[in-house]
Short mmCIF file of C-alpha atoms in Angstrom, two decimals:
data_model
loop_
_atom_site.label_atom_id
_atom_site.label_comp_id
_atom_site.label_asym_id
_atom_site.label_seq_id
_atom_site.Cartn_x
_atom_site.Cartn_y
_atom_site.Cartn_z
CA UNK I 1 0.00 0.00 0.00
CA UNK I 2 1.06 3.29 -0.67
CA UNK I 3 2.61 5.66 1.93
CA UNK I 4 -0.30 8.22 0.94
CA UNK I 5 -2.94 5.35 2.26
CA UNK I 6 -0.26 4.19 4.86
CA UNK I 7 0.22 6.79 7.61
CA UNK I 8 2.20 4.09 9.65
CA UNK I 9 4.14 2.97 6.62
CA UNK I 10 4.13 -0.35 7.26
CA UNK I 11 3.54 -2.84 4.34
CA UNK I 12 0.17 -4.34 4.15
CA UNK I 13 -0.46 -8.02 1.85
CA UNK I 14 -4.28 -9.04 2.39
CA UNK I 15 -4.83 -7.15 5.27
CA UNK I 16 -1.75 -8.48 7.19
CA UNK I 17 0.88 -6.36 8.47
CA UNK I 18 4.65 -6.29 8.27
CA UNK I 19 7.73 -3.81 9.62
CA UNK I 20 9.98 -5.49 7.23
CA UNK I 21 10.08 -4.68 3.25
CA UNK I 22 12.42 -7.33 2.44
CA UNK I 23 11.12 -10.68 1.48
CA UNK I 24 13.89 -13.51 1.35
CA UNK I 25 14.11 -16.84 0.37
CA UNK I 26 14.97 -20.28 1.73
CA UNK I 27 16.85 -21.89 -0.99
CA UNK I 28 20.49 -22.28 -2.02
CA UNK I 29 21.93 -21.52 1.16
CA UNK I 30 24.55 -23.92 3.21
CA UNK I 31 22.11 -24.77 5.00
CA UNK I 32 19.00 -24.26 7.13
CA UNK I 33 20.75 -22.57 10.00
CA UNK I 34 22.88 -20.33 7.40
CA UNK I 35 19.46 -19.69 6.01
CA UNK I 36 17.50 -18.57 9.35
CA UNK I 37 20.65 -16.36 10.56
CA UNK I 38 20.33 -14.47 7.05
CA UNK I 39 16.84 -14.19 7.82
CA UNK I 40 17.23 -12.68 11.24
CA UNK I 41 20.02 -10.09 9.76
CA UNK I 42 17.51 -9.45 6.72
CA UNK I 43 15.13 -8.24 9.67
CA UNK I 44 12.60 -10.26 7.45
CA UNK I 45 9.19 -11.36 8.89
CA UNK I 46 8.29 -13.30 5.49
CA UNK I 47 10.29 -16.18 4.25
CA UNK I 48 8.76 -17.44 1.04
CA UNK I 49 9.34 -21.76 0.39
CA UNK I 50 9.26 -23.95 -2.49
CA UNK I 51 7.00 -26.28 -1.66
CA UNK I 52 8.28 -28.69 -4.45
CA UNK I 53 11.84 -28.81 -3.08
CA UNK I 54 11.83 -27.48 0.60
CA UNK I 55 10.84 -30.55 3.63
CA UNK I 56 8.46 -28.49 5.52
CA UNK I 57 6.04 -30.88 6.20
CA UNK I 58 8.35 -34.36 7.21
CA UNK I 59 8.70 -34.31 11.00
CA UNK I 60 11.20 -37.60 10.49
CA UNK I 61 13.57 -35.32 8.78
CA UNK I 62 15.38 -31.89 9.19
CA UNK I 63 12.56 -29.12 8.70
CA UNK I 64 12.93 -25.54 7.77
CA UNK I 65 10.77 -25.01 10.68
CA UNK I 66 13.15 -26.91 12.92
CA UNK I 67 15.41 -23.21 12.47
CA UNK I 68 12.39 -20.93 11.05
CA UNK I 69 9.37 -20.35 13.57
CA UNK I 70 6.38 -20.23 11.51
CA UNK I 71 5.43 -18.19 14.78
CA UNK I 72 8.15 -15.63 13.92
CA UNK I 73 7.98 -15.74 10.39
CA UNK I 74 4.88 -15.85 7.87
CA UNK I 75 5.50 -18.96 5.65
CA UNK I 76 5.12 -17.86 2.28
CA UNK I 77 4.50 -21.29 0.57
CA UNK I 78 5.49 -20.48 -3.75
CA UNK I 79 5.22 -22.54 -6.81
CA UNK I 80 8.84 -22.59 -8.01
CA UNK I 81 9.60 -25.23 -10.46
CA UNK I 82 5.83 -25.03 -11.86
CA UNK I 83 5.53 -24.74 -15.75
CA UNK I 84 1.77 -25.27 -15.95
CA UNK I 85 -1.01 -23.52 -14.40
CA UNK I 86 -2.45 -27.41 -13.45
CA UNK I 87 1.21 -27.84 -11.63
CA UNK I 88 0.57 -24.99 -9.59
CA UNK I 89 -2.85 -25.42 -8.98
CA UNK I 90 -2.25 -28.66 -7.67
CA UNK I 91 0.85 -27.97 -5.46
CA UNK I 92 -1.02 -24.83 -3.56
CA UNK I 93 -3.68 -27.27 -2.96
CA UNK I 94 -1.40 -29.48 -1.19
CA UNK I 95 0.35 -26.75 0.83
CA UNK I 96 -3.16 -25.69 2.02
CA UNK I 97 -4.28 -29.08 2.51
CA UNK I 98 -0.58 -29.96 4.80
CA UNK I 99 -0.60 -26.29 6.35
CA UNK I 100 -3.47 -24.50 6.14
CA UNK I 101 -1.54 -21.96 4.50
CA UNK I 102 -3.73 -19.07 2.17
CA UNK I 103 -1.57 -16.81 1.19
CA UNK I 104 0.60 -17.68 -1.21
CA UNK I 105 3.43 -16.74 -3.70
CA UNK I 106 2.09 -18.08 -7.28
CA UNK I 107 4.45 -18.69 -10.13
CA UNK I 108 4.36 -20.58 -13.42
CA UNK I 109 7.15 -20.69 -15.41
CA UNK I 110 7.59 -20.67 -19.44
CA UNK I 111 10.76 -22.56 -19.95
CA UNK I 112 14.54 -23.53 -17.89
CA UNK I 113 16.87 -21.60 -20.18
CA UNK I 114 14.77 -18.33 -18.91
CA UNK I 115 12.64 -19.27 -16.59
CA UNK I 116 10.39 -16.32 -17.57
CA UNK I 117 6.88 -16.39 -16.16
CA UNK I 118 4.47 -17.46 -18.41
CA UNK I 119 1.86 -14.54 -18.57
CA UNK I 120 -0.92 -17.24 -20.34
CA UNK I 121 -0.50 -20.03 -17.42
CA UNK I 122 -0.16 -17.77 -14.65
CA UNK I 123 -3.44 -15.14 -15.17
CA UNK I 124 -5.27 -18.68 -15.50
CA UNK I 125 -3.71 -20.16 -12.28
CA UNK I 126 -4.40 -16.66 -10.46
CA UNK I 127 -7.96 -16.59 -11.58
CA UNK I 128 -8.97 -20.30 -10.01
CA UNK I 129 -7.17 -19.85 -6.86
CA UNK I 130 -8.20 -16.42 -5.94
CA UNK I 131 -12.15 -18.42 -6.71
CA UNK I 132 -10.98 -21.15 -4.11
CA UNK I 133 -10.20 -18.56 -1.48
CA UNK I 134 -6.35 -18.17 -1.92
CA UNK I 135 -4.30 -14.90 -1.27
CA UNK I 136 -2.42 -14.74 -4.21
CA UNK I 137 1.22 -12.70 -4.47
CA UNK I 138 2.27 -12.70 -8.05
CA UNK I 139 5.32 -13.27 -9.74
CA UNK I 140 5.24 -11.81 -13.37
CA UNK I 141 7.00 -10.11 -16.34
CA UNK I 142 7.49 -6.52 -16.07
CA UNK I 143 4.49 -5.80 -18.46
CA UNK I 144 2.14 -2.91 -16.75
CA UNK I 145 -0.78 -4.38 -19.36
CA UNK I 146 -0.54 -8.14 -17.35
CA UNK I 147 -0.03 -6.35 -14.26
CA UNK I 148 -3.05 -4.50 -14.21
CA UNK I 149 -5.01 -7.43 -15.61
CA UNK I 150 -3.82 -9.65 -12.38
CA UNK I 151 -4.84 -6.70 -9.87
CA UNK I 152 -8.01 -6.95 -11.93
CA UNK I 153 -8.56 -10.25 -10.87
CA UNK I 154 -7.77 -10.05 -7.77
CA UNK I 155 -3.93 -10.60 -6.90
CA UNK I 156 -3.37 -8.76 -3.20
CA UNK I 157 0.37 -8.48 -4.43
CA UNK I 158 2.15 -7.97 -7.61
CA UNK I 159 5.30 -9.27 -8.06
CA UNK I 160 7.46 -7.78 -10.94
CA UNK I 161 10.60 -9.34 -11.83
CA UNK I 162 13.73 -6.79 -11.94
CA UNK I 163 15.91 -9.33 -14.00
CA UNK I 164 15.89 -12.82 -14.77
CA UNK I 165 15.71 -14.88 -11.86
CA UNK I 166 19.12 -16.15 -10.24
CA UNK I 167 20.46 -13.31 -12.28
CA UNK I 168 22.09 -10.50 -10.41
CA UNK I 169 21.86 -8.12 -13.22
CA UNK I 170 19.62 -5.75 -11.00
CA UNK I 171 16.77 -3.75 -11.99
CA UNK I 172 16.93 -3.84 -16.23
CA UNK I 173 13.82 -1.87 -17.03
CA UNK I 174 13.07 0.72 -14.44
CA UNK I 175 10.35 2.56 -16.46
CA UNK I 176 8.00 -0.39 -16.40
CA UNK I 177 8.23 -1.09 -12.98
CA UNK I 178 7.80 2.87 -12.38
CA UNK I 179 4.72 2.47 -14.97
CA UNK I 180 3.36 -0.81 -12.49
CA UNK I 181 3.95 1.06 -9.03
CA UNK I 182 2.00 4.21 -10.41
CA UNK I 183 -0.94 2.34 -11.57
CA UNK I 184 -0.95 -0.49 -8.85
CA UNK I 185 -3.37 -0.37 -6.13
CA UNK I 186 -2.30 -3.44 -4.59
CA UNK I 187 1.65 -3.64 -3.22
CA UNK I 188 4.15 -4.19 -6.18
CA UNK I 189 7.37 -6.15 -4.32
CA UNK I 190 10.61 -6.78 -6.82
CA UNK I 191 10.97 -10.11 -7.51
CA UNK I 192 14.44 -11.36 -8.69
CA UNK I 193 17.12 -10.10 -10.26
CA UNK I 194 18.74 -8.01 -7.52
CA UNK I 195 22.00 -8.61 -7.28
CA UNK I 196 23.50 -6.36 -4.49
CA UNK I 197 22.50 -3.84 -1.93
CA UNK I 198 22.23 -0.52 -4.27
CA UNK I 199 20.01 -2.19 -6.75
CA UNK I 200 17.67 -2.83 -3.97
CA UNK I 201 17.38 0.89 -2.81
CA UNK I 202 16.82 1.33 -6.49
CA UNK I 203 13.84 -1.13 -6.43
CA UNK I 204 12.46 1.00 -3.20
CA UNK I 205 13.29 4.37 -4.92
CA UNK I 206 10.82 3.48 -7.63
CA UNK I 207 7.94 3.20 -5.24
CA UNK I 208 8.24 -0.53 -4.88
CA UNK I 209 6.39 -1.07 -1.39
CA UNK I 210 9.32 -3.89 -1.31
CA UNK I 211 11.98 -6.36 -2.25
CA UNK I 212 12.07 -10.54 -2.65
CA UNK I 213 15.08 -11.72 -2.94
CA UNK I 214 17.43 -15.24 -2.38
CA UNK I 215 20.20 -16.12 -4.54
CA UNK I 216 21.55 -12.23 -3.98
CA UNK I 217 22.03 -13.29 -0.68
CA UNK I 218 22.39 -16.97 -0.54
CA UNK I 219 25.20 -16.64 -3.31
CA UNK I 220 27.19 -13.84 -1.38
CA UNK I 221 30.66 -14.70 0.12
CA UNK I 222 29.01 -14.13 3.54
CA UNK I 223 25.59 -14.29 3.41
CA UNK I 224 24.64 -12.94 6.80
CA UNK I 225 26.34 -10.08 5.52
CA UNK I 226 24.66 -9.23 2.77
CA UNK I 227 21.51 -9.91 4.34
CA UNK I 228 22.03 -6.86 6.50
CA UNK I 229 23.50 -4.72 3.63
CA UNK I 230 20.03 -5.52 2.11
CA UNK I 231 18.09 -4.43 4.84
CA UNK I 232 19.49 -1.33 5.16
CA UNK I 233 19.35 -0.79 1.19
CA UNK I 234 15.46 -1.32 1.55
CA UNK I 235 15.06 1.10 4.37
CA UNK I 236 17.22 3.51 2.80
CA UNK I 237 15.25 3.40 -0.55
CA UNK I 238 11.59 3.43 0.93
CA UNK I 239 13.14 6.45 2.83
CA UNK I 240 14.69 8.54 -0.20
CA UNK I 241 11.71 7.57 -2.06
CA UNK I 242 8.99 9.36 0.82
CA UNK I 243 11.49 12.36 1.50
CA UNK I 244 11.36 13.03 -2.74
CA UNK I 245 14.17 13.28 -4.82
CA UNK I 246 15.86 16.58 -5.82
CA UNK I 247 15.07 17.30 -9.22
CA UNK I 248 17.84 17.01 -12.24
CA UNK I 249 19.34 19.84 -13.56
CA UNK I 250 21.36 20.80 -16.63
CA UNK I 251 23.94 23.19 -14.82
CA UNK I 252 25.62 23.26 -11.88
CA UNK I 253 23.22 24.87 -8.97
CA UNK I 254 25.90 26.67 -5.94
CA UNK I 255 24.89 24.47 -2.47
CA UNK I 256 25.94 27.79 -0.92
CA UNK I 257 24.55 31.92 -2.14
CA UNK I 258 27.25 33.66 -4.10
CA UNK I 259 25.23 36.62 -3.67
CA UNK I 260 27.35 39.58 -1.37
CA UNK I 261 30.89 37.52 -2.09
CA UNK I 262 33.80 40.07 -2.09
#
């Protein structure tokens, strides 16, 4: 939401809400404890999961929960690894079914070389699950036409990606994302393709009401780290962004009056 809407400029998914703009992952990382110590420097309250490749349901094994408290963090269960609206469908039915979970992250994927969403698959996918009740964060393409169309049917997040995903080439088309924010009722959160702290603050500086990230930080020489660069980067972002840029000028403008100089 906003920070027009938002007098306590917190961020607010589906009526829940959050201190913490930054949205991280749980996979890649050394392991689970690596993973929840990045999470705690990240100052993150969401931690979105793959359902498909993360044990979050098998007591008899190590859990993510064993090191994440779903009563600390909000689980975001996501569809990573779906190509098919039916493959998504069916593995948000299962996360609801194992952990009662409704809001999710939903993504369906065109092809591995890319792994661009597929616009088709996922608008179909959105439409049934936000009809069976779901609280649907999307990941999409950086098209403001498909974003408005997935607010339009009822997406309580849209989900932009900055780059390809697993990329690190930061934020590649700033004007669309600019375009999404300034039409978007809903939050619009960056979703991959940050690669380091100052492309982050870029994300926020846009109007982005926040950031999702993993392999920027998972991938880092010292992950903890960089989680806390990247909290700081969001902070300082959503902050330049409320205070309002200076605006860009052609000459140089004196910080100090040269009138009555000797």
């Amino acid at each position: 939401m906003h920070a027009e809407t938002n007098p306590k400029d917190v961020l607010t998914i589906a009526g829940r809400e959050f201190n913490s703009r930054l949205i991280i992952g749980t996979g890649k990382y050394a392991s689970y404890e690596q993973n929840a110590k990045a999470a705690e420097a990240a100052g993150a309250e969401i931690v979105t999961v793959a359902i498909r490749r993360v044990n979050v349901m098998d007591p008899t094994q190590e859990r993510l929960s064993d090191h994440l408290s779903p009563e600390k963090f909000t689980y975001l269960p996501n569809t990573a690894g779906c190509f098919t609206a039916e493959d998504a469908l069916r593995t948000l039915r299962l996360a609801r079914e194992a952990g009662g979970w409704k809001l999710v992250k939903l993504e369906v994927l065109a092809d591995q070389k890319t792994l661009y969403p597929d616009m088709v698959e996922t608008l179909r996918a959105a439409e049934v699950l936000i009809k069976e009740g779901f609280e649907v964060m999307v990941y999409c393409t950086d098209d403001p036409v498909y974003a408005r169309r997935l607010e339009d049917v009822g997406c309580c997040a849209i989900m932009p990606l900055g780059a390809p995903i697993g990329s690190g080439l930061g934020i590649q088309n700033p004007i669309n994302i600019r375009l999404i924010v300034e039409q978007s009722k809903v939050p619009v959160l960056v979703d991959a393709g940050v690669g380091t702290a100052s492309e982050a603050a870029i994300a926020m500086e846009l109007g982005c009401d926040g950031v999702l990230m993993n392999t920027a930080i998972a991938e880092a020489k010292d992950p903890i780290r960089m989680a806390r660069a990247m909290k700081h980067a969001v902070i300082a972002g959503r902050e330049a962004y409320l205070a309002g840029r200076m605006k860009k000028k052609m000459y140089a403008d004196p910080s100090s009056p040269l009138a009555g100089l000797i």
